[in-house]
Coordinates of C-alpha atoms and ligand atoms in Angstrom, one line a residue:
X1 CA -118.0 165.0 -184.7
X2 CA -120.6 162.7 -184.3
X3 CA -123.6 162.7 -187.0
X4 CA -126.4 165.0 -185.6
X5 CA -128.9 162.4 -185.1
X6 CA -126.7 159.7 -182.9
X7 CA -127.7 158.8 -180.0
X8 CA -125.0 158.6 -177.2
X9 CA -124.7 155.4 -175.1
X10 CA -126.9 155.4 -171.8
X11 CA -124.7 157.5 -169.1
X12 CA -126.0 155.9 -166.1
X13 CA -127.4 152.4 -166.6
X14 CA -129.7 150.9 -164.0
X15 CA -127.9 147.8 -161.8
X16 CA -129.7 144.5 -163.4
X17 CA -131.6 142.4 -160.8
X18 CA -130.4 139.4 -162.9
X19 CA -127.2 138.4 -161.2
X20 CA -125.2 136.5 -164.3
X21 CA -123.3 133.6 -163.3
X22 CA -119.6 133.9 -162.5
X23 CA -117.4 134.0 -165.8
X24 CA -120.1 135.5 -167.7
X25 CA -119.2 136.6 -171.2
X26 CA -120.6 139.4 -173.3
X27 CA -120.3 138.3 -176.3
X28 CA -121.3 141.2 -178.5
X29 CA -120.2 144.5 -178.1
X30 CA -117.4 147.4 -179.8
X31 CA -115.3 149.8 -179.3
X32 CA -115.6 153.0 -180.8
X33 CA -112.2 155.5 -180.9
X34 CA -111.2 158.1 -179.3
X35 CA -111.1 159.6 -182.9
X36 CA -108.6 161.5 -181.6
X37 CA -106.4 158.3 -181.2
X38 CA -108.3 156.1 -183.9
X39 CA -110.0 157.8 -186.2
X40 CA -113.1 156.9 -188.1
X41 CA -112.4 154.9 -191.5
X42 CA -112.9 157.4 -194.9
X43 CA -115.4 155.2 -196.3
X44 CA -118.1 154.9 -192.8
X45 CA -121.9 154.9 -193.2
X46 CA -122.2 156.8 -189.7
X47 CA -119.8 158.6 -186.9
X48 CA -120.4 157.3 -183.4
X49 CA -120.1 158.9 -180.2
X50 CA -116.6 157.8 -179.3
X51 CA -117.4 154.6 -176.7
X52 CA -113.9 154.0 -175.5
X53 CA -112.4 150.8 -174.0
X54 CA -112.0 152.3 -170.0
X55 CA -115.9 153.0 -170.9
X56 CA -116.3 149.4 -171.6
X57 CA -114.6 147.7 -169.2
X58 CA -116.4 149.6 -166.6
X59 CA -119.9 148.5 -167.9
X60 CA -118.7 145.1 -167.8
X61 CA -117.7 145.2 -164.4
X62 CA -120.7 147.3 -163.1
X63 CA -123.3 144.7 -164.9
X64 CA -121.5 141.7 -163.2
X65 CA -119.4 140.1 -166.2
X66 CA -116.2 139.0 -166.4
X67 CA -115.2 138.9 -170.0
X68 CA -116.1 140.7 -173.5
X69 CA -116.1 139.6 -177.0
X70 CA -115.1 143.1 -178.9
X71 CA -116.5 143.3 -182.3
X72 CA -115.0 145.5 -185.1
X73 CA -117.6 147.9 -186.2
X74 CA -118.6 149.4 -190.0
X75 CA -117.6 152.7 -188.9
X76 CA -113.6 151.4 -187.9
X77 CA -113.7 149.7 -191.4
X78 CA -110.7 147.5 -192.0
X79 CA -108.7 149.2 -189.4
X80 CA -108.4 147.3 -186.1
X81 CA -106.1 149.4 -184.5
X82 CA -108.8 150.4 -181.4
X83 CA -109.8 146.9 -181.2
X84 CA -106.2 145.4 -181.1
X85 CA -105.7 148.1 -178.6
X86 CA -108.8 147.4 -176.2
X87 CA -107.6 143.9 -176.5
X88 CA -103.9 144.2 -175.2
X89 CA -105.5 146.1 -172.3
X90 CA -107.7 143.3 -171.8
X91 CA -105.6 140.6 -171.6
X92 CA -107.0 137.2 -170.9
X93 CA -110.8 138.7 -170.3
X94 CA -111.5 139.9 -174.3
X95 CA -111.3 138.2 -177.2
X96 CA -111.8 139.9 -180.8
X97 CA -113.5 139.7 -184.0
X98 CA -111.8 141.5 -186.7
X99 CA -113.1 143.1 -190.3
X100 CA -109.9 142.7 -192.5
X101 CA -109.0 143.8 -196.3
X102 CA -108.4 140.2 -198.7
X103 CA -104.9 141.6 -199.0
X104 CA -104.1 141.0 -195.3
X105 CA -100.6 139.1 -194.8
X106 CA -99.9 135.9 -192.6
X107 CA -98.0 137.9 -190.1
X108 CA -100.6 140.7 -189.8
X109 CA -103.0 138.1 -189.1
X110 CA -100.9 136.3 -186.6
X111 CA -99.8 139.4 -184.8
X112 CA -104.1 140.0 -184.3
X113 CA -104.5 135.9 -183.2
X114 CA -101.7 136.8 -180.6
X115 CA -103.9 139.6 -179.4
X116 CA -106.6 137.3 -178.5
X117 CA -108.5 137.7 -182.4
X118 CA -111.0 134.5 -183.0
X119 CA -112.8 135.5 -185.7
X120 CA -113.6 137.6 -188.8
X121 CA -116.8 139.6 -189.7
X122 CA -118.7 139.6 -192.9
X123 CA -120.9 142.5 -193.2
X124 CA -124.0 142.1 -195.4
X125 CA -126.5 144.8 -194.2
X126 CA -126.5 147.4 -197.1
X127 CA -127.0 150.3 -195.2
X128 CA -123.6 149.9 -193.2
X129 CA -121.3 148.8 -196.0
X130 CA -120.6 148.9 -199.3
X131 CA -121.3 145.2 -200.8
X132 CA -118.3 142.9 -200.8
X133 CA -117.6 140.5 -203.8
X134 CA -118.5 136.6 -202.4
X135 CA -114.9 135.8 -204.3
X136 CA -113.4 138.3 -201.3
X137 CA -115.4 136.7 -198.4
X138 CA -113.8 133.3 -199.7
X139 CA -110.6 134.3 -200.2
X140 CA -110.4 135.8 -196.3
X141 CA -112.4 132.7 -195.3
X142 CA -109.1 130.6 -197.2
X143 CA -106.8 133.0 -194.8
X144 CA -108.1 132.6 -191.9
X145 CA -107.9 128.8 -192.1
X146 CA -105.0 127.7 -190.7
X147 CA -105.7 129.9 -187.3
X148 CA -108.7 128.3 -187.0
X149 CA -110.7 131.5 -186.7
X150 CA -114.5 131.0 -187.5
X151 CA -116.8 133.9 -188.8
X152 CA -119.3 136.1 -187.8
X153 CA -122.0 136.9 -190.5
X154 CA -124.2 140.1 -190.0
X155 CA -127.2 140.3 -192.9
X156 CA -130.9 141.1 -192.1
X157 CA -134.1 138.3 -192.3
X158 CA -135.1 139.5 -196.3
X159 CA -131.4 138.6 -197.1
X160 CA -131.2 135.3 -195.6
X161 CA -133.1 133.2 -198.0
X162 CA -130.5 134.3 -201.0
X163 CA -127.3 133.9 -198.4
X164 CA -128.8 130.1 -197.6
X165 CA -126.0 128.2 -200.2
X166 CA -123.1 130.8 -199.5
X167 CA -123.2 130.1 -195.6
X168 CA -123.6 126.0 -196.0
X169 CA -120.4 126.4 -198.2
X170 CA -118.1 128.0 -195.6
X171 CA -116.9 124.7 -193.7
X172 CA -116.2 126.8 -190.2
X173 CA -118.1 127.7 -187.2
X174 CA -120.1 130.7 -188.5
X175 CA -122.0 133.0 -185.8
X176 CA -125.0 134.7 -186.6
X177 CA -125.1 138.2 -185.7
X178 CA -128.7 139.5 -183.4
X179 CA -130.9 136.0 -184.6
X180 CA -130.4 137.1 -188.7
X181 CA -132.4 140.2 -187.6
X182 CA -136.1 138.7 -187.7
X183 CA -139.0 140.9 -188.4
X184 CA -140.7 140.2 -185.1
X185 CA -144.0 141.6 -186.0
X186 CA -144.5 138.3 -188.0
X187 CA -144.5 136.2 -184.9
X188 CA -142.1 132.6 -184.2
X189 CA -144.0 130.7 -186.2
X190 CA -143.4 132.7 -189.7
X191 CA -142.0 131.3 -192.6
X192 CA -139.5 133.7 -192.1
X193 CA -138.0 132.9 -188.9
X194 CA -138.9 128.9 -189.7
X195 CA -136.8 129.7 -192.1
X196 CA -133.5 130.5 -189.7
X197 CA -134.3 127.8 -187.5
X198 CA -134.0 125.2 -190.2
X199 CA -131.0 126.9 -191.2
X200 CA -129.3 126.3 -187.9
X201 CA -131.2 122.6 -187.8
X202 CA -129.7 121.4 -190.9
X203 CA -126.0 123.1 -190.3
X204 CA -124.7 122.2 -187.3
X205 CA -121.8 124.6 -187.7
X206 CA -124.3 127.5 -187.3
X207 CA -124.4 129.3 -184.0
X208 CA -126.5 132.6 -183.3
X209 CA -126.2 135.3 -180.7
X210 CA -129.3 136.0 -179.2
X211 CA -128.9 140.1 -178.9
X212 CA -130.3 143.0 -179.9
X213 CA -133.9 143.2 -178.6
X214 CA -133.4 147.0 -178.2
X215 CA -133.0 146.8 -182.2
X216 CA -135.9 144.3 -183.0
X217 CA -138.9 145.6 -180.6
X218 CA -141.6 147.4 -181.8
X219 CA -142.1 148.3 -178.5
X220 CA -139.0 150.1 -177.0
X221 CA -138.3 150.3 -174.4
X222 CA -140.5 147.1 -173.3
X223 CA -138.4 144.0 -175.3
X224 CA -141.1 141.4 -174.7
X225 CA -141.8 141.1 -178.0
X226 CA -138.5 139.8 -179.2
X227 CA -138.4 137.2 -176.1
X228 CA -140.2 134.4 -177.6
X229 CA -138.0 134.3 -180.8
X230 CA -134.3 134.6 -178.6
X231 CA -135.8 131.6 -175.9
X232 CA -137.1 129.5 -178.9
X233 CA -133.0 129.2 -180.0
X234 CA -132.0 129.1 -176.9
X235 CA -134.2 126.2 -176.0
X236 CA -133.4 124.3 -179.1
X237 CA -129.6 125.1 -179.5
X238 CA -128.5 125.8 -176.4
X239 CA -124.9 125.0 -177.1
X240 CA -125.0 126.9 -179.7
X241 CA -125.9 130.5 -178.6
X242 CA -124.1 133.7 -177.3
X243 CA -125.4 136.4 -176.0
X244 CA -124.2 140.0 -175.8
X245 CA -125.2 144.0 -175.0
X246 CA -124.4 145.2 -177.9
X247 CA -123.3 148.7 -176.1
X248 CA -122.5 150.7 -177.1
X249 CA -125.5 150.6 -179.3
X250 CA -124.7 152.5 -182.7
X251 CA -126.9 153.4 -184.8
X252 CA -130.0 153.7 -182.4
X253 CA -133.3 155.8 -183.3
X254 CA -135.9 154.9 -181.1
X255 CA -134.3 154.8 -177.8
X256 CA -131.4 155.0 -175.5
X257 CA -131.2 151.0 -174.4
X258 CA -130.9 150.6 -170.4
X259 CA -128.0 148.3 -170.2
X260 CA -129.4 146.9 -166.9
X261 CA -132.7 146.5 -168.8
X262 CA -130.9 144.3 -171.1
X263 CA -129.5 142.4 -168.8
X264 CA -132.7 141.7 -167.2
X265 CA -133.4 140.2 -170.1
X266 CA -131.5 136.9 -169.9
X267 CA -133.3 135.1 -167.2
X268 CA -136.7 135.5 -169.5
X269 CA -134.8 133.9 -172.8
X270 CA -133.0 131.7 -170.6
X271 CA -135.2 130.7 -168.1
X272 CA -132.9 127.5 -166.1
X273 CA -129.4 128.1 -164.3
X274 CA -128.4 125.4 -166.6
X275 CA -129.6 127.4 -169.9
X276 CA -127.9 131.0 -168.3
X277 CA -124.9 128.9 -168.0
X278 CA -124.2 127.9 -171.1
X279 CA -125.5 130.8 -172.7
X280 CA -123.2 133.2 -170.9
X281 CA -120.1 131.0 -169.8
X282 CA -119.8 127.6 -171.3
X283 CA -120.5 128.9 -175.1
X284 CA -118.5 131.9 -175.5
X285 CA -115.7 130.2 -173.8
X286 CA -115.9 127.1 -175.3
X287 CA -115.8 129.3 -178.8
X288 CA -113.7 132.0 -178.1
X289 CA -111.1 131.0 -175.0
X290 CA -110.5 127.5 -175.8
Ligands
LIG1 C1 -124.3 146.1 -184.3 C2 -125.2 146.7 -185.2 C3 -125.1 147.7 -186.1 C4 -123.8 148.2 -186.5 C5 -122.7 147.5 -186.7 O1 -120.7 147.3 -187.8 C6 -121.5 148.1 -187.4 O2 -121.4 149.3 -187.7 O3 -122.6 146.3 -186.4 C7 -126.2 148.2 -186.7 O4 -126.3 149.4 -187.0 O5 -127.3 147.5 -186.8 O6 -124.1 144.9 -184.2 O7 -123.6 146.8 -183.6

């Protein structure tokens, strides 16, 4: 059973008047169960609504995409049995980024690459998962070498200054999850956010996904306030962001997020064809299909 105060995905999303260009990627979203089939992990911080893989593939087609980039979520754990599954359904139009144990082997890791995995997740937002040990985060970062997986960081804009040295040090691609989750109160021009741009300025090997507005608005359901701070990366490292939905959303409070509305969102942080293009095709495949 889902906890009492989660908030279902939207049932009927509105069609976005943005029309995405042709091979567009979503580049952030999950796959939650069927518990039924794949349960919830023992040690979750929260139990979703189930947000199957049919569910997902539909809302990609409806919103006008062609591929997905299928995150493991806090509340599957180390478990990427629903994943692995949603991406052998997939085939060619998903790619996956997995949340494994350090005692994974090379075959178990080889069988997830052949599945279309790119990528591993570290998890640093306290109120999802238990905190991990930097040694493990090295040690999987040592694993995942010779598939030439990158990673995907999650942490949240207080956490960022401390996590500054431990990111320089991993010498992969490393994808910031949802812009390092600024304050956006504070405004661009904070020390705060200055503080992620420089990080992506002096690392080259730092990409961001520019998702998330229903997370970061003060102002839900109206996402004009995070807008400024996602076309600000996009217009200075445009080959260097994703973007994604998000759906199916976990963990929402304030509102049920439009996935439409979302969408409709792109052409204001991505204001050229040329931007939208690389944004939604060019990087994610670049990173994930190539
Ligand atoms: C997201 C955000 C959240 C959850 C997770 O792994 C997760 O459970 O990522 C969140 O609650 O902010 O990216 O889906």
């Amino acid at each position: 059973m889902m906890d009492p105060d989660y908030l279902p995905f939207h049932s009927s999303p509105s069609k976005p008047e943005f029309r995405a260009p042709a091979g567009a990627v979503d580049a952030h979203c999950h796959v939650f169960g069927p518990a039924d089939r794949f349960p919830y992990h023992p040690k979750r911080k929260y139990t979703p609504c189930d947000a199957p893989k049919e569910k997902l593939f539909e809302l990609r087609d409806y919103l006008g995409f062609e591929r997905n980039v299928i995150v493991q979520a806090s509340c599957h754990g180390t478990d990427n049995a629903a994943l692995v599954d949603a991406l052998n359904t997939a085939g060619e139009r998903a790619r996956g980024v997995a949340v494994v144990d350090p005692a994974i082997t090379e075959d178990e890791l080889r069988r997830m690459d052949e599945a279309g995995v790119r990528a591993v997740r570290f998890n640093f937002v306290k109120r999802l998962v238990d905190t991990t040990p930097r040694e493990v985060f090295v040690s999987i970062a040592e694993k995942i070498r010779p598939l030439g997986w990158h990673i995907v960081v999650y942490f949240e804009a207080p956490d960022l200054e401390e996590l500054t040295p431990f990111l320089n040090e991993l010498d992969t691609t490393i994808v910031v999850d949802h812009m390092g989750r600024p304050d956006v109160s504070k405004g661009v021009d904070h020390p705060d956010f200055q503080r992620f741009i420089d990080l992506m300025k002096n690392n080259e090997r730092i990409w961001t996904k520019v998702s998330c507005p229903e997370r970061l608005t003060q102002t839900p359901p109206d996402y004009s306030d995070v807008v400024p701070f996602a076309r600000t990366l996009v217009e200075t490292y445009p080959d260097r962001v994703l973007w994604g939905t998000d759906w199916p959303h976990p963990n929402m409070k304030s509102h049920v997020p439009d996935d439409g509305k979302l969408v409709d969102v792109i052409p204001q942080i991505a204001p050229t064809p040329e931007l939208q293009k690389k944004l939604l095709v060019d990087n994610p495949m670049r990173l994930y299909w190539s």
